[in-house]
mmCIF file of C-alpha atoms and ligand atoms in Angstrom:
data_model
loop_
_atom_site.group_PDB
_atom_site.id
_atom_site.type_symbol
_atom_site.label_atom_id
_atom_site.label_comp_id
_atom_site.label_asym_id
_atom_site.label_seq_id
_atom_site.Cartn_x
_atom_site.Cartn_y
_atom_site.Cartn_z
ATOM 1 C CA UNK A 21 -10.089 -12.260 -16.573
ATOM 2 C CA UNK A 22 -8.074 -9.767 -14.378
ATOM 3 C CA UNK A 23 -5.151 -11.418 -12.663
ATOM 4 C CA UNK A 24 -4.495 -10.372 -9.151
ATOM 5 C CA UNK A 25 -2.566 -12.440 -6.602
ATOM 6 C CA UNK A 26 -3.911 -12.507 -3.220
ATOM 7 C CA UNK A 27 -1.471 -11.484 -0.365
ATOM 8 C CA UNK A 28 -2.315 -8.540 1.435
ATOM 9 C CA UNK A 29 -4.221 -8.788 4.419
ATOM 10 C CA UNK A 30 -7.995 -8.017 4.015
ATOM 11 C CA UNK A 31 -10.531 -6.462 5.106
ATOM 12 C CA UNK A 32 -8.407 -4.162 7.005
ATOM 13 C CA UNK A 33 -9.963 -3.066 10.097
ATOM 14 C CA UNK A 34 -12.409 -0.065 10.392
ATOM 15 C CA UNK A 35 -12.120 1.736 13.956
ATOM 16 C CA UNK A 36 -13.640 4.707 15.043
ATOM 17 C CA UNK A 37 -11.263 7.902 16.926
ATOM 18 C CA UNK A 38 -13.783 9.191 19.362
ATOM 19 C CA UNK A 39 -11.073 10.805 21.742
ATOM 20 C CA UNK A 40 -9.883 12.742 18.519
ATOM 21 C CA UNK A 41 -13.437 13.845 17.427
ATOM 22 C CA UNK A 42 -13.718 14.894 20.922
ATOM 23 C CA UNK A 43 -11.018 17.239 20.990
ATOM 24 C CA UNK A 44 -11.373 18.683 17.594
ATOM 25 C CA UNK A 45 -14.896 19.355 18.285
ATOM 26 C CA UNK A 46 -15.351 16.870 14.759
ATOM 27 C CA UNK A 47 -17.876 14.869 13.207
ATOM 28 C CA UNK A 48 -17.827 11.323 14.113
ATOM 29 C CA UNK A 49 -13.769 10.066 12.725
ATOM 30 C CA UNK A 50 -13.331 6.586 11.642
ATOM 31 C CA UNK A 51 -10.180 5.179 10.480
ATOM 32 C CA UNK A 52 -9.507 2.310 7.436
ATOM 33 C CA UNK A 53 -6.540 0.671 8.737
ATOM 34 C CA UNK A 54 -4.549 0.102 5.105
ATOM 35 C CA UNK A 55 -1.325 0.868 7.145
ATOM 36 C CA UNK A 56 -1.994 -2.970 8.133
ATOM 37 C CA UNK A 57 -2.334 -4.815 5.065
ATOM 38 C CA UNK A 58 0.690 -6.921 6.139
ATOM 39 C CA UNK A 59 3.003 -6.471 3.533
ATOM 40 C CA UNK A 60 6.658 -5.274 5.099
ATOM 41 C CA UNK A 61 4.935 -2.771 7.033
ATOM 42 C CA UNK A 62 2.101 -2.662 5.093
ATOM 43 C CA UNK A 63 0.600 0.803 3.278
ATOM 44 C CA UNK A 64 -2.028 1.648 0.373
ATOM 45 C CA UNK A 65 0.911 0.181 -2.120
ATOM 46 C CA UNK A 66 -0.076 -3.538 -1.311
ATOM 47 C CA UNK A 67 -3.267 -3.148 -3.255
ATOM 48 C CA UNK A 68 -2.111 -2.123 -5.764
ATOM 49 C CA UNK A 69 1.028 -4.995 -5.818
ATOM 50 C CA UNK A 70 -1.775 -7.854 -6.020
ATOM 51 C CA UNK A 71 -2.540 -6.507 -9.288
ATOM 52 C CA UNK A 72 0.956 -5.322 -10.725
ATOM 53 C CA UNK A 73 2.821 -8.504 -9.546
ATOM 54 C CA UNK A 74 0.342 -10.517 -11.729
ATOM 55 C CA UNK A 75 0.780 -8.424 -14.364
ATOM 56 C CA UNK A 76 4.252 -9.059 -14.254
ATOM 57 C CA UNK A 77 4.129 -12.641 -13.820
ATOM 58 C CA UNK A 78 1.833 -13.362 -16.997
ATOM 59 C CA UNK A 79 4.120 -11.166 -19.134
ATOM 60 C CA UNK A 80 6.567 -13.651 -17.857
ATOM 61 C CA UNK A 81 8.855 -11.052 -15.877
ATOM 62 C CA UNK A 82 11.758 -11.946 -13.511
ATOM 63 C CA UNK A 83 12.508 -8.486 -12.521
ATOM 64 C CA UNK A 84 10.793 -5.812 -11.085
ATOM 65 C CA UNK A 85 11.890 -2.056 -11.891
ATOM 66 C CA UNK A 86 11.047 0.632 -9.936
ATOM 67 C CA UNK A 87 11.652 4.496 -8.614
ATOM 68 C CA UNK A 88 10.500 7.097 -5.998
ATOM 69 C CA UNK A 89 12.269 8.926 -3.219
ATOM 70 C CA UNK A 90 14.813 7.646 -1.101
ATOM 71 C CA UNK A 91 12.356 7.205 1.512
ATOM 72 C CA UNK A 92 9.568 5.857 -0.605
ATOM 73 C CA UNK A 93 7.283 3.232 1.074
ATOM 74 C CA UNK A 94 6.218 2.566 -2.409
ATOM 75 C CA UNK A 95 9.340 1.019 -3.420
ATOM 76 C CA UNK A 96 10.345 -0.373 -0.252
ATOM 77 C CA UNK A 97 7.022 -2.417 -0.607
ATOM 78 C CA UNK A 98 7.661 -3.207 -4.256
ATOM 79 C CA UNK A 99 10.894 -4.634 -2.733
ATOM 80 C CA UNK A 100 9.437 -6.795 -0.432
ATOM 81 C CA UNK A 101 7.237 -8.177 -3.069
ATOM 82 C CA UNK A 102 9.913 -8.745 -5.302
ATOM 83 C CA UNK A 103 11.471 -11.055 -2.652
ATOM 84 C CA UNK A 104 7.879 -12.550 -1.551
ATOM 85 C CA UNK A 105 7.699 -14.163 -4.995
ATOM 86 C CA UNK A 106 10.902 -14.327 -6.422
ATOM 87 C CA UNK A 107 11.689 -11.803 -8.756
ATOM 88 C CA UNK A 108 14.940 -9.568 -9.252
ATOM 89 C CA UNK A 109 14.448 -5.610 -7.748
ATOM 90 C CA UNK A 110 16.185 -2.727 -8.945
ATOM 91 C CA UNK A 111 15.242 0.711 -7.865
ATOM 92 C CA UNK A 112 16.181 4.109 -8.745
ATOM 93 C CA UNK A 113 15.829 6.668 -6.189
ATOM 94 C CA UNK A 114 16.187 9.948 -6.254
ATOM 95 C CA UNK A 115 18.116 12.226 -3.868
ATOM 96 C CA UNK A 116 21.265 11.992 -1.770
ATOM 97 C CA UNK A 117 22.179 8.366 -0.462
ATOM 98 C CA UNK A 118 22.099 8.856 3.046
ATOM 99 C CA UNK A 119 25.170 8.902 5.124
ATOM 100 C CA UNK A 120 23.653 6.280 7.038
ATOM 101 C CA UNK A 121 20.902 3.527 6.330
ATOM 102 C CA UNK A 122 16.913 3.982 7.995
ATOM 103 C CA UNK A 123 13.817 2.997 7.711
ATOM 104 C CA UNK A 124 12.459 2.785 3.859
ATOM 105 C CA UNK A 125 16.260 2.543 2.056
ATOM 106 C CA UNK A 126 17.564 0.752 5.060
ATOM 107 C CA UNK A 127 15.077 -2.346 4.538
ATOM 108 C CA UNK A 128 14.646 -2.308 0.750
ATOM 109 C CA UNK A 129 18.605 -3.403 1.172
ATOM 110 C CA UNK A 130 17.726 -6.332 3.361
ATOM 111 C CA UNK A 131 14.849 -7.214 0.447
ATOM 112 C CA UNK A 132 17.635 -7.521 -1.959
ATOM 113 C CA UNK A 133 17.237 -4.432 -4.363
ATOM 114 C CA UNK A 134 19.601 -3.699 -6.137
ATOM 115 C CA UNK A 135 19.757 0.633 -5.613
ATOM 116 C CA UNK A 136 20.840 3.313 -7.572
ATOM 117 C CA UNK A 137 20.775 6.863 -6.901
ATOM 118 C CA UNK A 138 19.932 9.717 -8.891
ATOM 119 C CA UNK A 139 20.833 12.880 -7.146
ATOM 120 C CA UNK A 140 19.096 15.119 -9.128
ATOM 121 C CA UNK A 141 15.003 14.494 -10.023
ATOM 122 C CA UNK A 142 15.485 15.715 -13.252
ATOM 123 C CA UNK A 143 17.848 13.089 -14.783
ATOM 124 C CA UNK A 144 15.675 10.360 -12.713
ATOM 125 C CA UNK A 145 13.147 9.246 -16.094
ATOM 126 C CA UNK A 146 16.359 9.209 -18.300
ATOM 127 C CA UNK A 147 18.127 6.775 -15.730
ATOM 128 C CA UNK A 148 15.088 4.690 -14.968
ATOM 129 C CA UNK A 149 14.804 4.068 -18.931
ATOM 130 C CA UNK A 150 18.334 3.277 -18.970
ATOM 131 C CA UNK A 151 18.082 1.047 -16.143
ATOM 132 C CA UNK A 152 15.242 -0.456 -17.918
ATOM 133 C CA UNK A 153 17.343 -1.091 -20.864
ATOM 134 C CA UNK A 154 20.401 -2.668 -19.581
ATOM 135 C CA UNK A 155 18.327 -4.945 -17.425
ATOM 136 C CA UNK A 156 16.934 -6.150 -20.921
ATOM 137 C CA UNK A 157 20.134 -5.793 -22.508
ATOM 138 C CA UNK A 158 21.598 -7.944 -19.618
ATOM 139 C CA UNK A 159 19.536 -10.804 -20.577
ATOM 140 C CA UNK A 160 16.852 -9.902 -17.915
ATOM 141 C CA UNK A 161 12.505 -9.591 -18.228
ATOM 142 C CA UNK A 162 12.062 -6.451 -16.764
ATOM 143 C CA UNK A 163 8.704 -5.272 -15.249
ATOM 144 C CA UNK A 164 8.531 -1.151 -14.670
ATOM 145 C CA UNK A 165 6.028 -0.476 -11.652
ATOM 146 C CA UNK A 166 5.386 2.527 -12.301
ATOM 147 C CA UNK A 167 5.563 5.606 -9.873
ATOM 148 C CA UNK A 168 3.926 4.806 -6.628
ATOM 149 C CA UNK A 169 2.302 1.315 -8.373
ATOM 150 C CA UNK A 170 -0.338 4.203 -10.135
ATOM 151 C CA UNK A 171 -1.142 2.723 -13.297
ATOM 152 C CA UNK A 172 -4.798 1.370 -14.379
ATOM 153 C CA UNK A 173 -3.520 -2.354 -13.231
ATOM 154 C CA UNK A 174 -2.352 -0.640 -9.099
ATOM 155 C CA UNK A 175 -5.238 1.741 -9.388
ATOM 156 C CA UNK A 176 -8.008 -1.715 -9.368
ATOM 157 C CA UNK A 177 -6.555 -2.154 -5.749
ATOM 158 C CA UNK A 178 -8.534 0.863 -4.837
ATOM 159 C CA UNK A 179 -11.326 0.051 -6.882
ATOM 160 C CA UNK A 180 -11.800 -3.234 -5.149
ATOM 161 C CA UNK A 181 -10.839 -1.357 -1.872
ATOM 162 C CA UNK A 182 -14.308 0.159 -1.755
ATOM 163 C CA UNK A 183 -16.398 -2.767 -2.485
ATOM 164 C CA UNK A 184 -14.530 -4.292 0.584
ATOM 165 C CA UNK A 185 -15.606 -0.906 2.584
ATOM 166 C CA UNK A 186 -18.865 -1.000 1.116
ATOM 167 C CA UNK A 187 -19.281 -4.700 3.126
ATOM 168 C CA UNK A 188 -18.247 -3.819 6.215
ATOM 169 C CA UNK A 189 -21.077 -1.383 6.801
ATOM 170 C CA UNK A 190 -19.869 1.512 8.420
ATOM 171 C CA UNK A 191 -21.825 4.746 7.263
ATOM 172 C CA UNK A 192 -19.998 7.466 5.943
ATOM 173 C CA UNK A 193 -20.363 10.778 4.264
ATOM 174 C CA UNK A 194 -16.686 11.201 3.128
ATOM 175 C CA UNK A 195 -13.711 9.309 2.509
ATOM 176 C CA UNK A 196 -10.077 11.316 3.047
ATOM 177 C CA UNK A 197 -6.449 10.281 1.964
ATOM 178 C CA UNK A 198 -3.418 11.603 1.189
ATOM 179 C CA UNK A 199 -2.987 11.461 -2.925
ATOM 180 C CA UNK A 200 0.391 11.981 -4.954
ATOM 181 C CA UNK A 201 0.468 9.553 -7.941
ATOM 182 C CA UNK A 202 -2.838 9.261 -8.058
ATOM 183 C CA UNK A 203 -3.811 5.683 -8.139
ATOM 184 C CA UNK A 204 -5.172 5.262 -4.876
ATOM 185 C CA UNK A 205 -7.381 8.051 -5.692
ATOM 186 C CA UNK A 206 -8.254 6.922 -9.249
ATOM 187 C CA UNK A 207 -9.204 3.845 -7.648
ATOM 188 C CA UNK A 208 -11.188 5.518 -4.983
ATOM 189 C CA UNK A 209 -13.056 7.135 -7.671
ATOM 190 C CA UNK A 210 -13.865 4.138 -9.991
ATOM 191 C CA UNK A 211 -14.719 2.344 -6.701
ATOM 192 C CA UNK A 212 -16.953 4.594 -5.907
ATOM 193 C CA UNK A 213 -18.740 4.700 -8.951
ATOM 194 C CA UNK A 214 -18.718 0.697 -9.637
ATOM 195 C CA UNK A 215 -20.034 0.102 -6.160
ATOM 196 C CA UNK A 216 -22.166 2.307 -5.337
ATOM 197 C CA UNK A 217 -20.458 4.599 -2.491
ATOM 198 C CA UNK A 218 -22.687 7.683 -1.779
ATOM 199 C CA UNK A 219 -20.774 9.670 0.154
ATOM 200 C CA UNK A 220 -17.728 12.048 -1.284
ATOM 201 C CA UNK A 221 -14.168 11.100 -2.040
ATOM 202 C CA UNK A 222 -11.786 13.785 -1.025
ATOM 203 C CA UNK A 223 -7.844 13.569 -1.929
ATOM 204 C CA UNK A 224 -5.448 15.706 -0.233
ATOM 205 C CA UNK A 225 -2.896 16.310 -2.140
ATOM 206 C CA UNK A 226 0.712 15.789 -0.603
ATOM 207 C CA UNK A 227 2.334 17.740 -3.999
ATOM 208 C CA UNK A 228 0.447 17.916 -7.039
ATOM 209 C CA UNK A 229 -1.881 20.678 -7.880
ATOM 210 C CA UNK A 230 -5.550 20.664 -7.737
ATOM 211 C CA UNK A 231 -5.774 20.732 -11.736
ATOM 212 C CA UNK A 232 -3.096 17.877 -12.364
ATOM 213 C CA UNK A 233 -4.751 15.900 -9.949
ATOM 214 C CA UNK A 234 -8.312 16.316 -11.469
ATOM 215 C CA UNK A 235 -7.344 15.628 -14.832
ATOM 216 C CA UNK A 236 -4.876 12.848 -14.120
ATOM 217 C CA UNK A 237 -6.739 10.866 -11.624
ATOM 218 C CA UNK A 238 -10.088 11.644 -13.998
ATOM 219 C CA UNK A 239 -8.042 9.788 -16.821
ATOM 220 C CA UNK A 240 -6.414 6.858 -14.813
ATOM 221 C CA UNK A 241 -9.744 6.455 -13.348
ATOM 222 C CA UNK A 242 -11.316 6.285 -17.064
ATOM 223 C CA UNK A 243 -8.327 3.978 -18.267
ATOM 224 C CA UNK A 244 -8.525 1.301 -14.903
ATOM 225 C CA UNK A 245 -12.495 0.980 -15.747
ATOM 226 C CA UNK A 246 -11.864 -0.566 -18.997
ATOM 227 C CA UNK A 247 -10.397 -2.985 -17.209
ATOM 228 C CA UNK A 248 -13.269 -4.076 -15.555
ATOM 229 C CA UNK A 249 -15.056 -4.693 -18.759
ATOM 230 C CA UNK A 250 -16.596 -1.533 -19.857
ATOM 231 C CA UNK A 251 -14.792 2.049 -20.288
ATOM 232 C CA UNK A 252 -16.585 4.706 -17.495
ATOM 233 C CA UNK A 253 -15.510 8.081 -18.952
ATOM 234 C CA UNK A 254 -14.562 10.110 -15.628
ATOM 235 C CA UNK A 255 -13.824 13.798 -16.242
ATOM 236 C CA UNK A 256 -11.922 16.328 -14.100
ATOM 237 C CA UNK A 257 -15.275 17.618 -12.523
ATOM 238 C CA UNK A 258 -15.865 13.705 -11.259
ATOM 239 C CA UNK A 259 -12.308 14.235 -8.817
ATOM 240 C CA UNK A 260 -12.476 16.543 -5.299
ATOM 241 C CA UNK A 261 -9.160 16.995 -4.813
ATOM 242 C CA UNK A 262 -7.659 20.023 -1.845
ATOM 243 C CA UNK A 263 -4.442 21.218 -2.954
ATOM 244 C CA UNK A 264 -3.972 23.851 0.566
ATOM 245 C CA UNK A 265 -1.770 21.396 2.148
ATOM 246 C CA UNK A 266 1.425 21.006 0.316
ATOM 247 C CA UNK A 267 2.461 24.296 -0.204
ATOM 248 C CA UNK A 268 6.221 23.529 1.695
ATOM 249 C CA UNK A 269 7.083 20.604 -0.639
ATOM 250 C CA UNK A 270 7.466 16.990 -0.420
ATOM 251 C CA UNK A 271 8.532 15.653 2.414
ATOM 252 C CA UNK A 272 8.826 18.819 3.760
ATOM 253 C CA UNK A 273 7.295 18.803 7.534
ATOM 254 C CA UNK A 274 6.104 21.576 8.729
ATOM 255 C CA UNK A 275 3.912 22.553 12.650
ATOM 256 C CA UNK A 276 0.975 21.601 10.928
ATOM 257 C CA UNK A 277 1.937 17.574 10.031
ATOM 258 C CA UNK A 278 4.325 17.631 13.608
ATOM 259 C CA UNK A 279 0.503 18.331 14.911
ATOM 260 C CA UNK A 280 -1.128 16.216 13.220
ATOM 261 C CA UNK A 281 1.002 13.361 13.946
ATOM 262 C CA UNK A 282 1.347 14.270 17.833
ATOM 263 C CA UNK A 283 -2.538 14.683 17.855
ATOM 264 C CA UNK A 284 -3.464 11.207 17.023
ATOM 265 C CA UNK A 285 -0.614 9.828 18.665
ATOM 266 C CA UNK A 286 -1.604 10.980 21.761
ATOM 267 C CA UNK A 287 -5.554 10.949 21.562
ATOM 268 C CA UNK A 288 -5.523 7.766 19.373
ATOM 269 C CA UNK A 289 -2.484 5.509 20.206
ATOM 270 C CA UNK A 290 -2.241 5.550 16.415
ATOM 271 C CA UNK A 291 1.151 6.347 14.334
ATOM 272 C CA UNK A 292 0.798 8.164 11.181
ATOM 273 C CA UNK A 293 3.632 8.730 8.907
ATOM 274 C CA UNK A 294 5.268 12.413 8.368
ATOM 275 C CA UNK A 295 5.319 12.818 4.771
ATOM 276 C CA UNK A 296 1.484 11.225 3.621
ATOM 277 C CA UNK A 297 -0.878 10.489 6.438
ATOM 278 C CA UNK A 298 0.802 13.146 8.421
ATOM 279 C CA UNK A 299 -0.296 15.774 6.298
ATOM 280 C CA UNK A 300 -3.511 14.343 5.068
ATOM 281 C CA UNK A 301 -4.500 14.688 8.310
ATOM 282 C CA UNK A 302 -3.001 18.065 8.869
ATOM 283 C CA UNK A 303 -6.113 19.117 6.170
ATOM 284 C CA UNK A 304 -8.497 17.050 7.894
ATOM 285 C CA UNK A 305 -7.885 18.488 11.012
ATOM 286 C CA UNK A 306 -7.755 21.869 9.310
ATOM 287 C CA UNK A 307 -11.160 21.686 7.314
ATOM 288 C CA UNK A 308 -12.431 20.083 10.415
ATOM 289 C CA UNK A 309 -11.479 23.407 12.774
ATOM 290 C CA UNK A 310 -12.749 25.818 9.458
ATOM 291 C CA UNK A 311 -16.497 23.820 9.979
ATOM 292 C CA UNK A 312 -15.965 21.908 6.813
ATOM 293 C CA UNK A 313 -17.923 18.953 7.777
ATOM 294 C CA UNK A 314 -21.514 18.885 9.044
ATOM 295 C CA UNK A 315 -21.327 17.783 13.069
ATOM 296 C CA UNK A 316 -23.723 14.839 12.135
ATOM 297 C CA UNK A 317 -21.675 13.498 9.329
ATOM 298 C CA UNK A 318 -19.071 10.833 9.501
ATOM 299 C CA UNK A 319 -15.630 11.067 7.988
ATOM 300 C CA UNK A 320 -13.351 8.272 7.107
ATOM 301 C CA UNK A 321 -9.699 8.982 6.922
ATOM 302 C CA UNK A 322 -8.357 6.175 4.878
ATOM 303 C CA UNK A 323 -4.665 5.656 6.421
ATOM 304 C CA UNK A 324 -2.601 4.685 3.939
ATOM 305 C CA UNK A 325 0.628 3.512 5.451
ATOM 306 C CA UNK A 326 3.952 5.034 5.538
ATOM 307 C CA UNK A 327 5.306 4.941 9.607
ATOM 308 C CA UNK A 328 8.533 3.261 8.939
ATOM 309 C CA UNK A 329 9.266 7.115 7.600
ATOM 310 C CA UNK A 330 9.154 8.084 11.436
ATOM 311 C CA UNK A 331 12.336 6.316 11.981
ATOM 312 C CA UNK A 332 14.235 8.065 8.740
ATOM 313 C CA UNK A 333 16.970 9.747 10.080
ATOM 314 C CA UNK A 334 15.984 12.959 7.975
ATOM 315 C CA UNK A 335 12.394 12.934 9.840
ATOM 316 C CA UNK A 336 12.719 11.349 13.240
ATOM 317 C CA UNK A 337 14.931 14.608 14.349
ATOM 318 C CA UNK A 338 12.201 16.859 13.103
ATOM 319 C CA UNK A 339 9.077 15.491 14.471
HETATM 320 C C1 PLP B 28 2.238 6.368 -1.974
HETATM 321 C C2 PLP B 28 1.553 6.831 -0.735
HETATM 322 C C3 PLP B 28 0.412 7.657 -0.789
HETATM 323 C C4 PLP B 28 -0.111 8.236 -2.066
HETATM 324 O O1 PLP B 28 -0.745 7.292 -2.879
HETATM 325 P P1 PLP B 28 -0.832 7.536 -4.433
HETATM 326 O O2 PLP B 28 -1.588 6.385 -4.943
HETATM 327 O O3 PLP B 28 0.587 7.598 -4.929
HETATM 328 O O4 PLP B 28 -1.507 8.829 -4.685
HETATM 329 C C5 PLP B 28 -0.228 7.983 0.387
HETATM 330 N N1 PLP B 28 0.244 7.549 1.574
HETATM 331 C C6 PLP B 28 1.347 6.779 1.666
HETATM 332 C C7 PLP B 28 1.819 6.386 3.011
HETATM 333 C C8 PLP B 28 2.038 6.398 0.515
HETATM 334 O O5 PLP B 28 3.135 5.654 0.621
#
């Protein structure tokens, strides 16, 4: 039996961007609103927390260990889920702790993590094992989440994400998201295979290559199927993944997310964060302009979360 606990908010809502198609000169653009499923802001990381918390409740966990940027939505949502059901939180980010408190680090303070920061990525695994081992040696029953909630457990959230899109009957051709850790993608994939989605599944990749991507996601997508009952061997050939995106680095913004942001702000009423969705859409609305898509196909851009980034001191200035 796979354990999942049931708190995000689902289905989210499908809705179409005609003013954007209309102005790119697009295919039809519909949007799968996973920036609402109603955990502390919400994001793609609450699908994959209904499966990792209940993993780390039957291995009888009280603490939940995690690490990412300091502005990672991923473990400001493992935070809040930590707090929705009562265990410990201790993160390790990495980078410089911010002169002053915003957006993700501001509220994964008011959820009660405990924070440490690791200046330099490189020394970040060695201090999340060590944080992992004094929490035990402490007495604690540490869970590690791993990065962005992408194991085979957080990658079913995606998985089961596409049956749910499969249900609400809204043709279309591809499906486009921002993918880093992978898991939403791997879960995309093994969705997509399990239930029967015809159209393509298209990661862009926010800063991973096209190769690590393929044969990562292609193994995590492999590994989450056996926990469905039956291994599904997926090989690198199974992923699409467009690498053209993140050349500048994470979390680096550059005219191209600043558009894409501004673009569906304006057309769309709809806020999309500047480090993921920003720049997914940045391809999108490249490959779009470069005649990518067919004019009678429909594309849905899966938005994954991430605005409380807009308010980050280090982004709101630069958007
Ligand atoms: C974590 C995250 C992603 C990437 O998802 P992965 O499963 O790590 O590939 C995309 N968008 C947002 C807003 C995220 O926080």
């Amino acid at each position: 039996m796979l354990s999942r606990l049931h708190f995000a908010h689902l289905p989210t809502p499908i809705e179409e961007l005609p003013r954007l198609s209309e102005t790119l000169g697009g295919p039809r653009i519909f949007v799968k609103r996973d920036d609402q499923t109603g955990l502390a802001f919400g994001g793609n990381k609450t699908r994959k927390l209904e499966f990792l918390v209940a993993e780390a409740k039957d291995q009888g966990a009280d603490t939940l260990i995690s690490a990412g940027a300091i502005q990672s939505n991923h473990c400001r949502q493992t935070a809040a889920a930590a707090a929705r059901f009562g265990f410990k939180c201790i993160l390790v980010l990495t980078g410089q702790t911010p002169e002053r408190a915003s957006a993700n680090f501001l509220l994964d303070g008011l959820f009660g993590a405990q924070i440490i920061t690791v200046a330099d990525r490189k020394d970040r695994d060695r201090i999340l094992q060590e944080t992992f081992d004094k929490a035990k040696a402490d007495g604690n029953r540490p869970y590690l989440v791993p990065y962005g909630g992408s194991s085979p457990t957080g990658a079913l959230g995606y998985a089961f994400a596409v049956e749910e899109f499969m249900k609400q009957n809204v043709q279309a051709d591809w499906m486009i998201f921002g993918t880093s850790s992978g898991g939403t993608h791997a879960g995309l994939v093994l969705g997509q295979r399990v239930f029967g989605f015809k159209g393509k599944v298209l990661g862009i990749s926010i800063d991973e290559s096209e190769e690590w991507l393929k044969e990562h996601v292609s193994k995590l997508a492999s590994d989450a199927s056996e926990k469905l009952g039956k291994r599904i061997e997926f090989t690198p050939a199974d992923v699409l993944a467009n690498a053209d995106y993140c050349r500048a680095g994470y979390g680096v913004l550059t005219e191209a997310e600043r558009e894409a942001v501004r673009l569906f702000a304006k057309y769309e009423g709809l806020l999309l964060d500047p480090v993921y969705t920003g720049r997914a859409a940045a391809g999108l609305i490249d490959l779009i302009r470069a005649g990518f898509f067919k004019k009678n196909e429909a594309v849905l851009f899966w938005h994954t979360g991430g605005q409380p980034a807009l308010f980050a001191d280090k982004y709101s200035s630069a958007i």
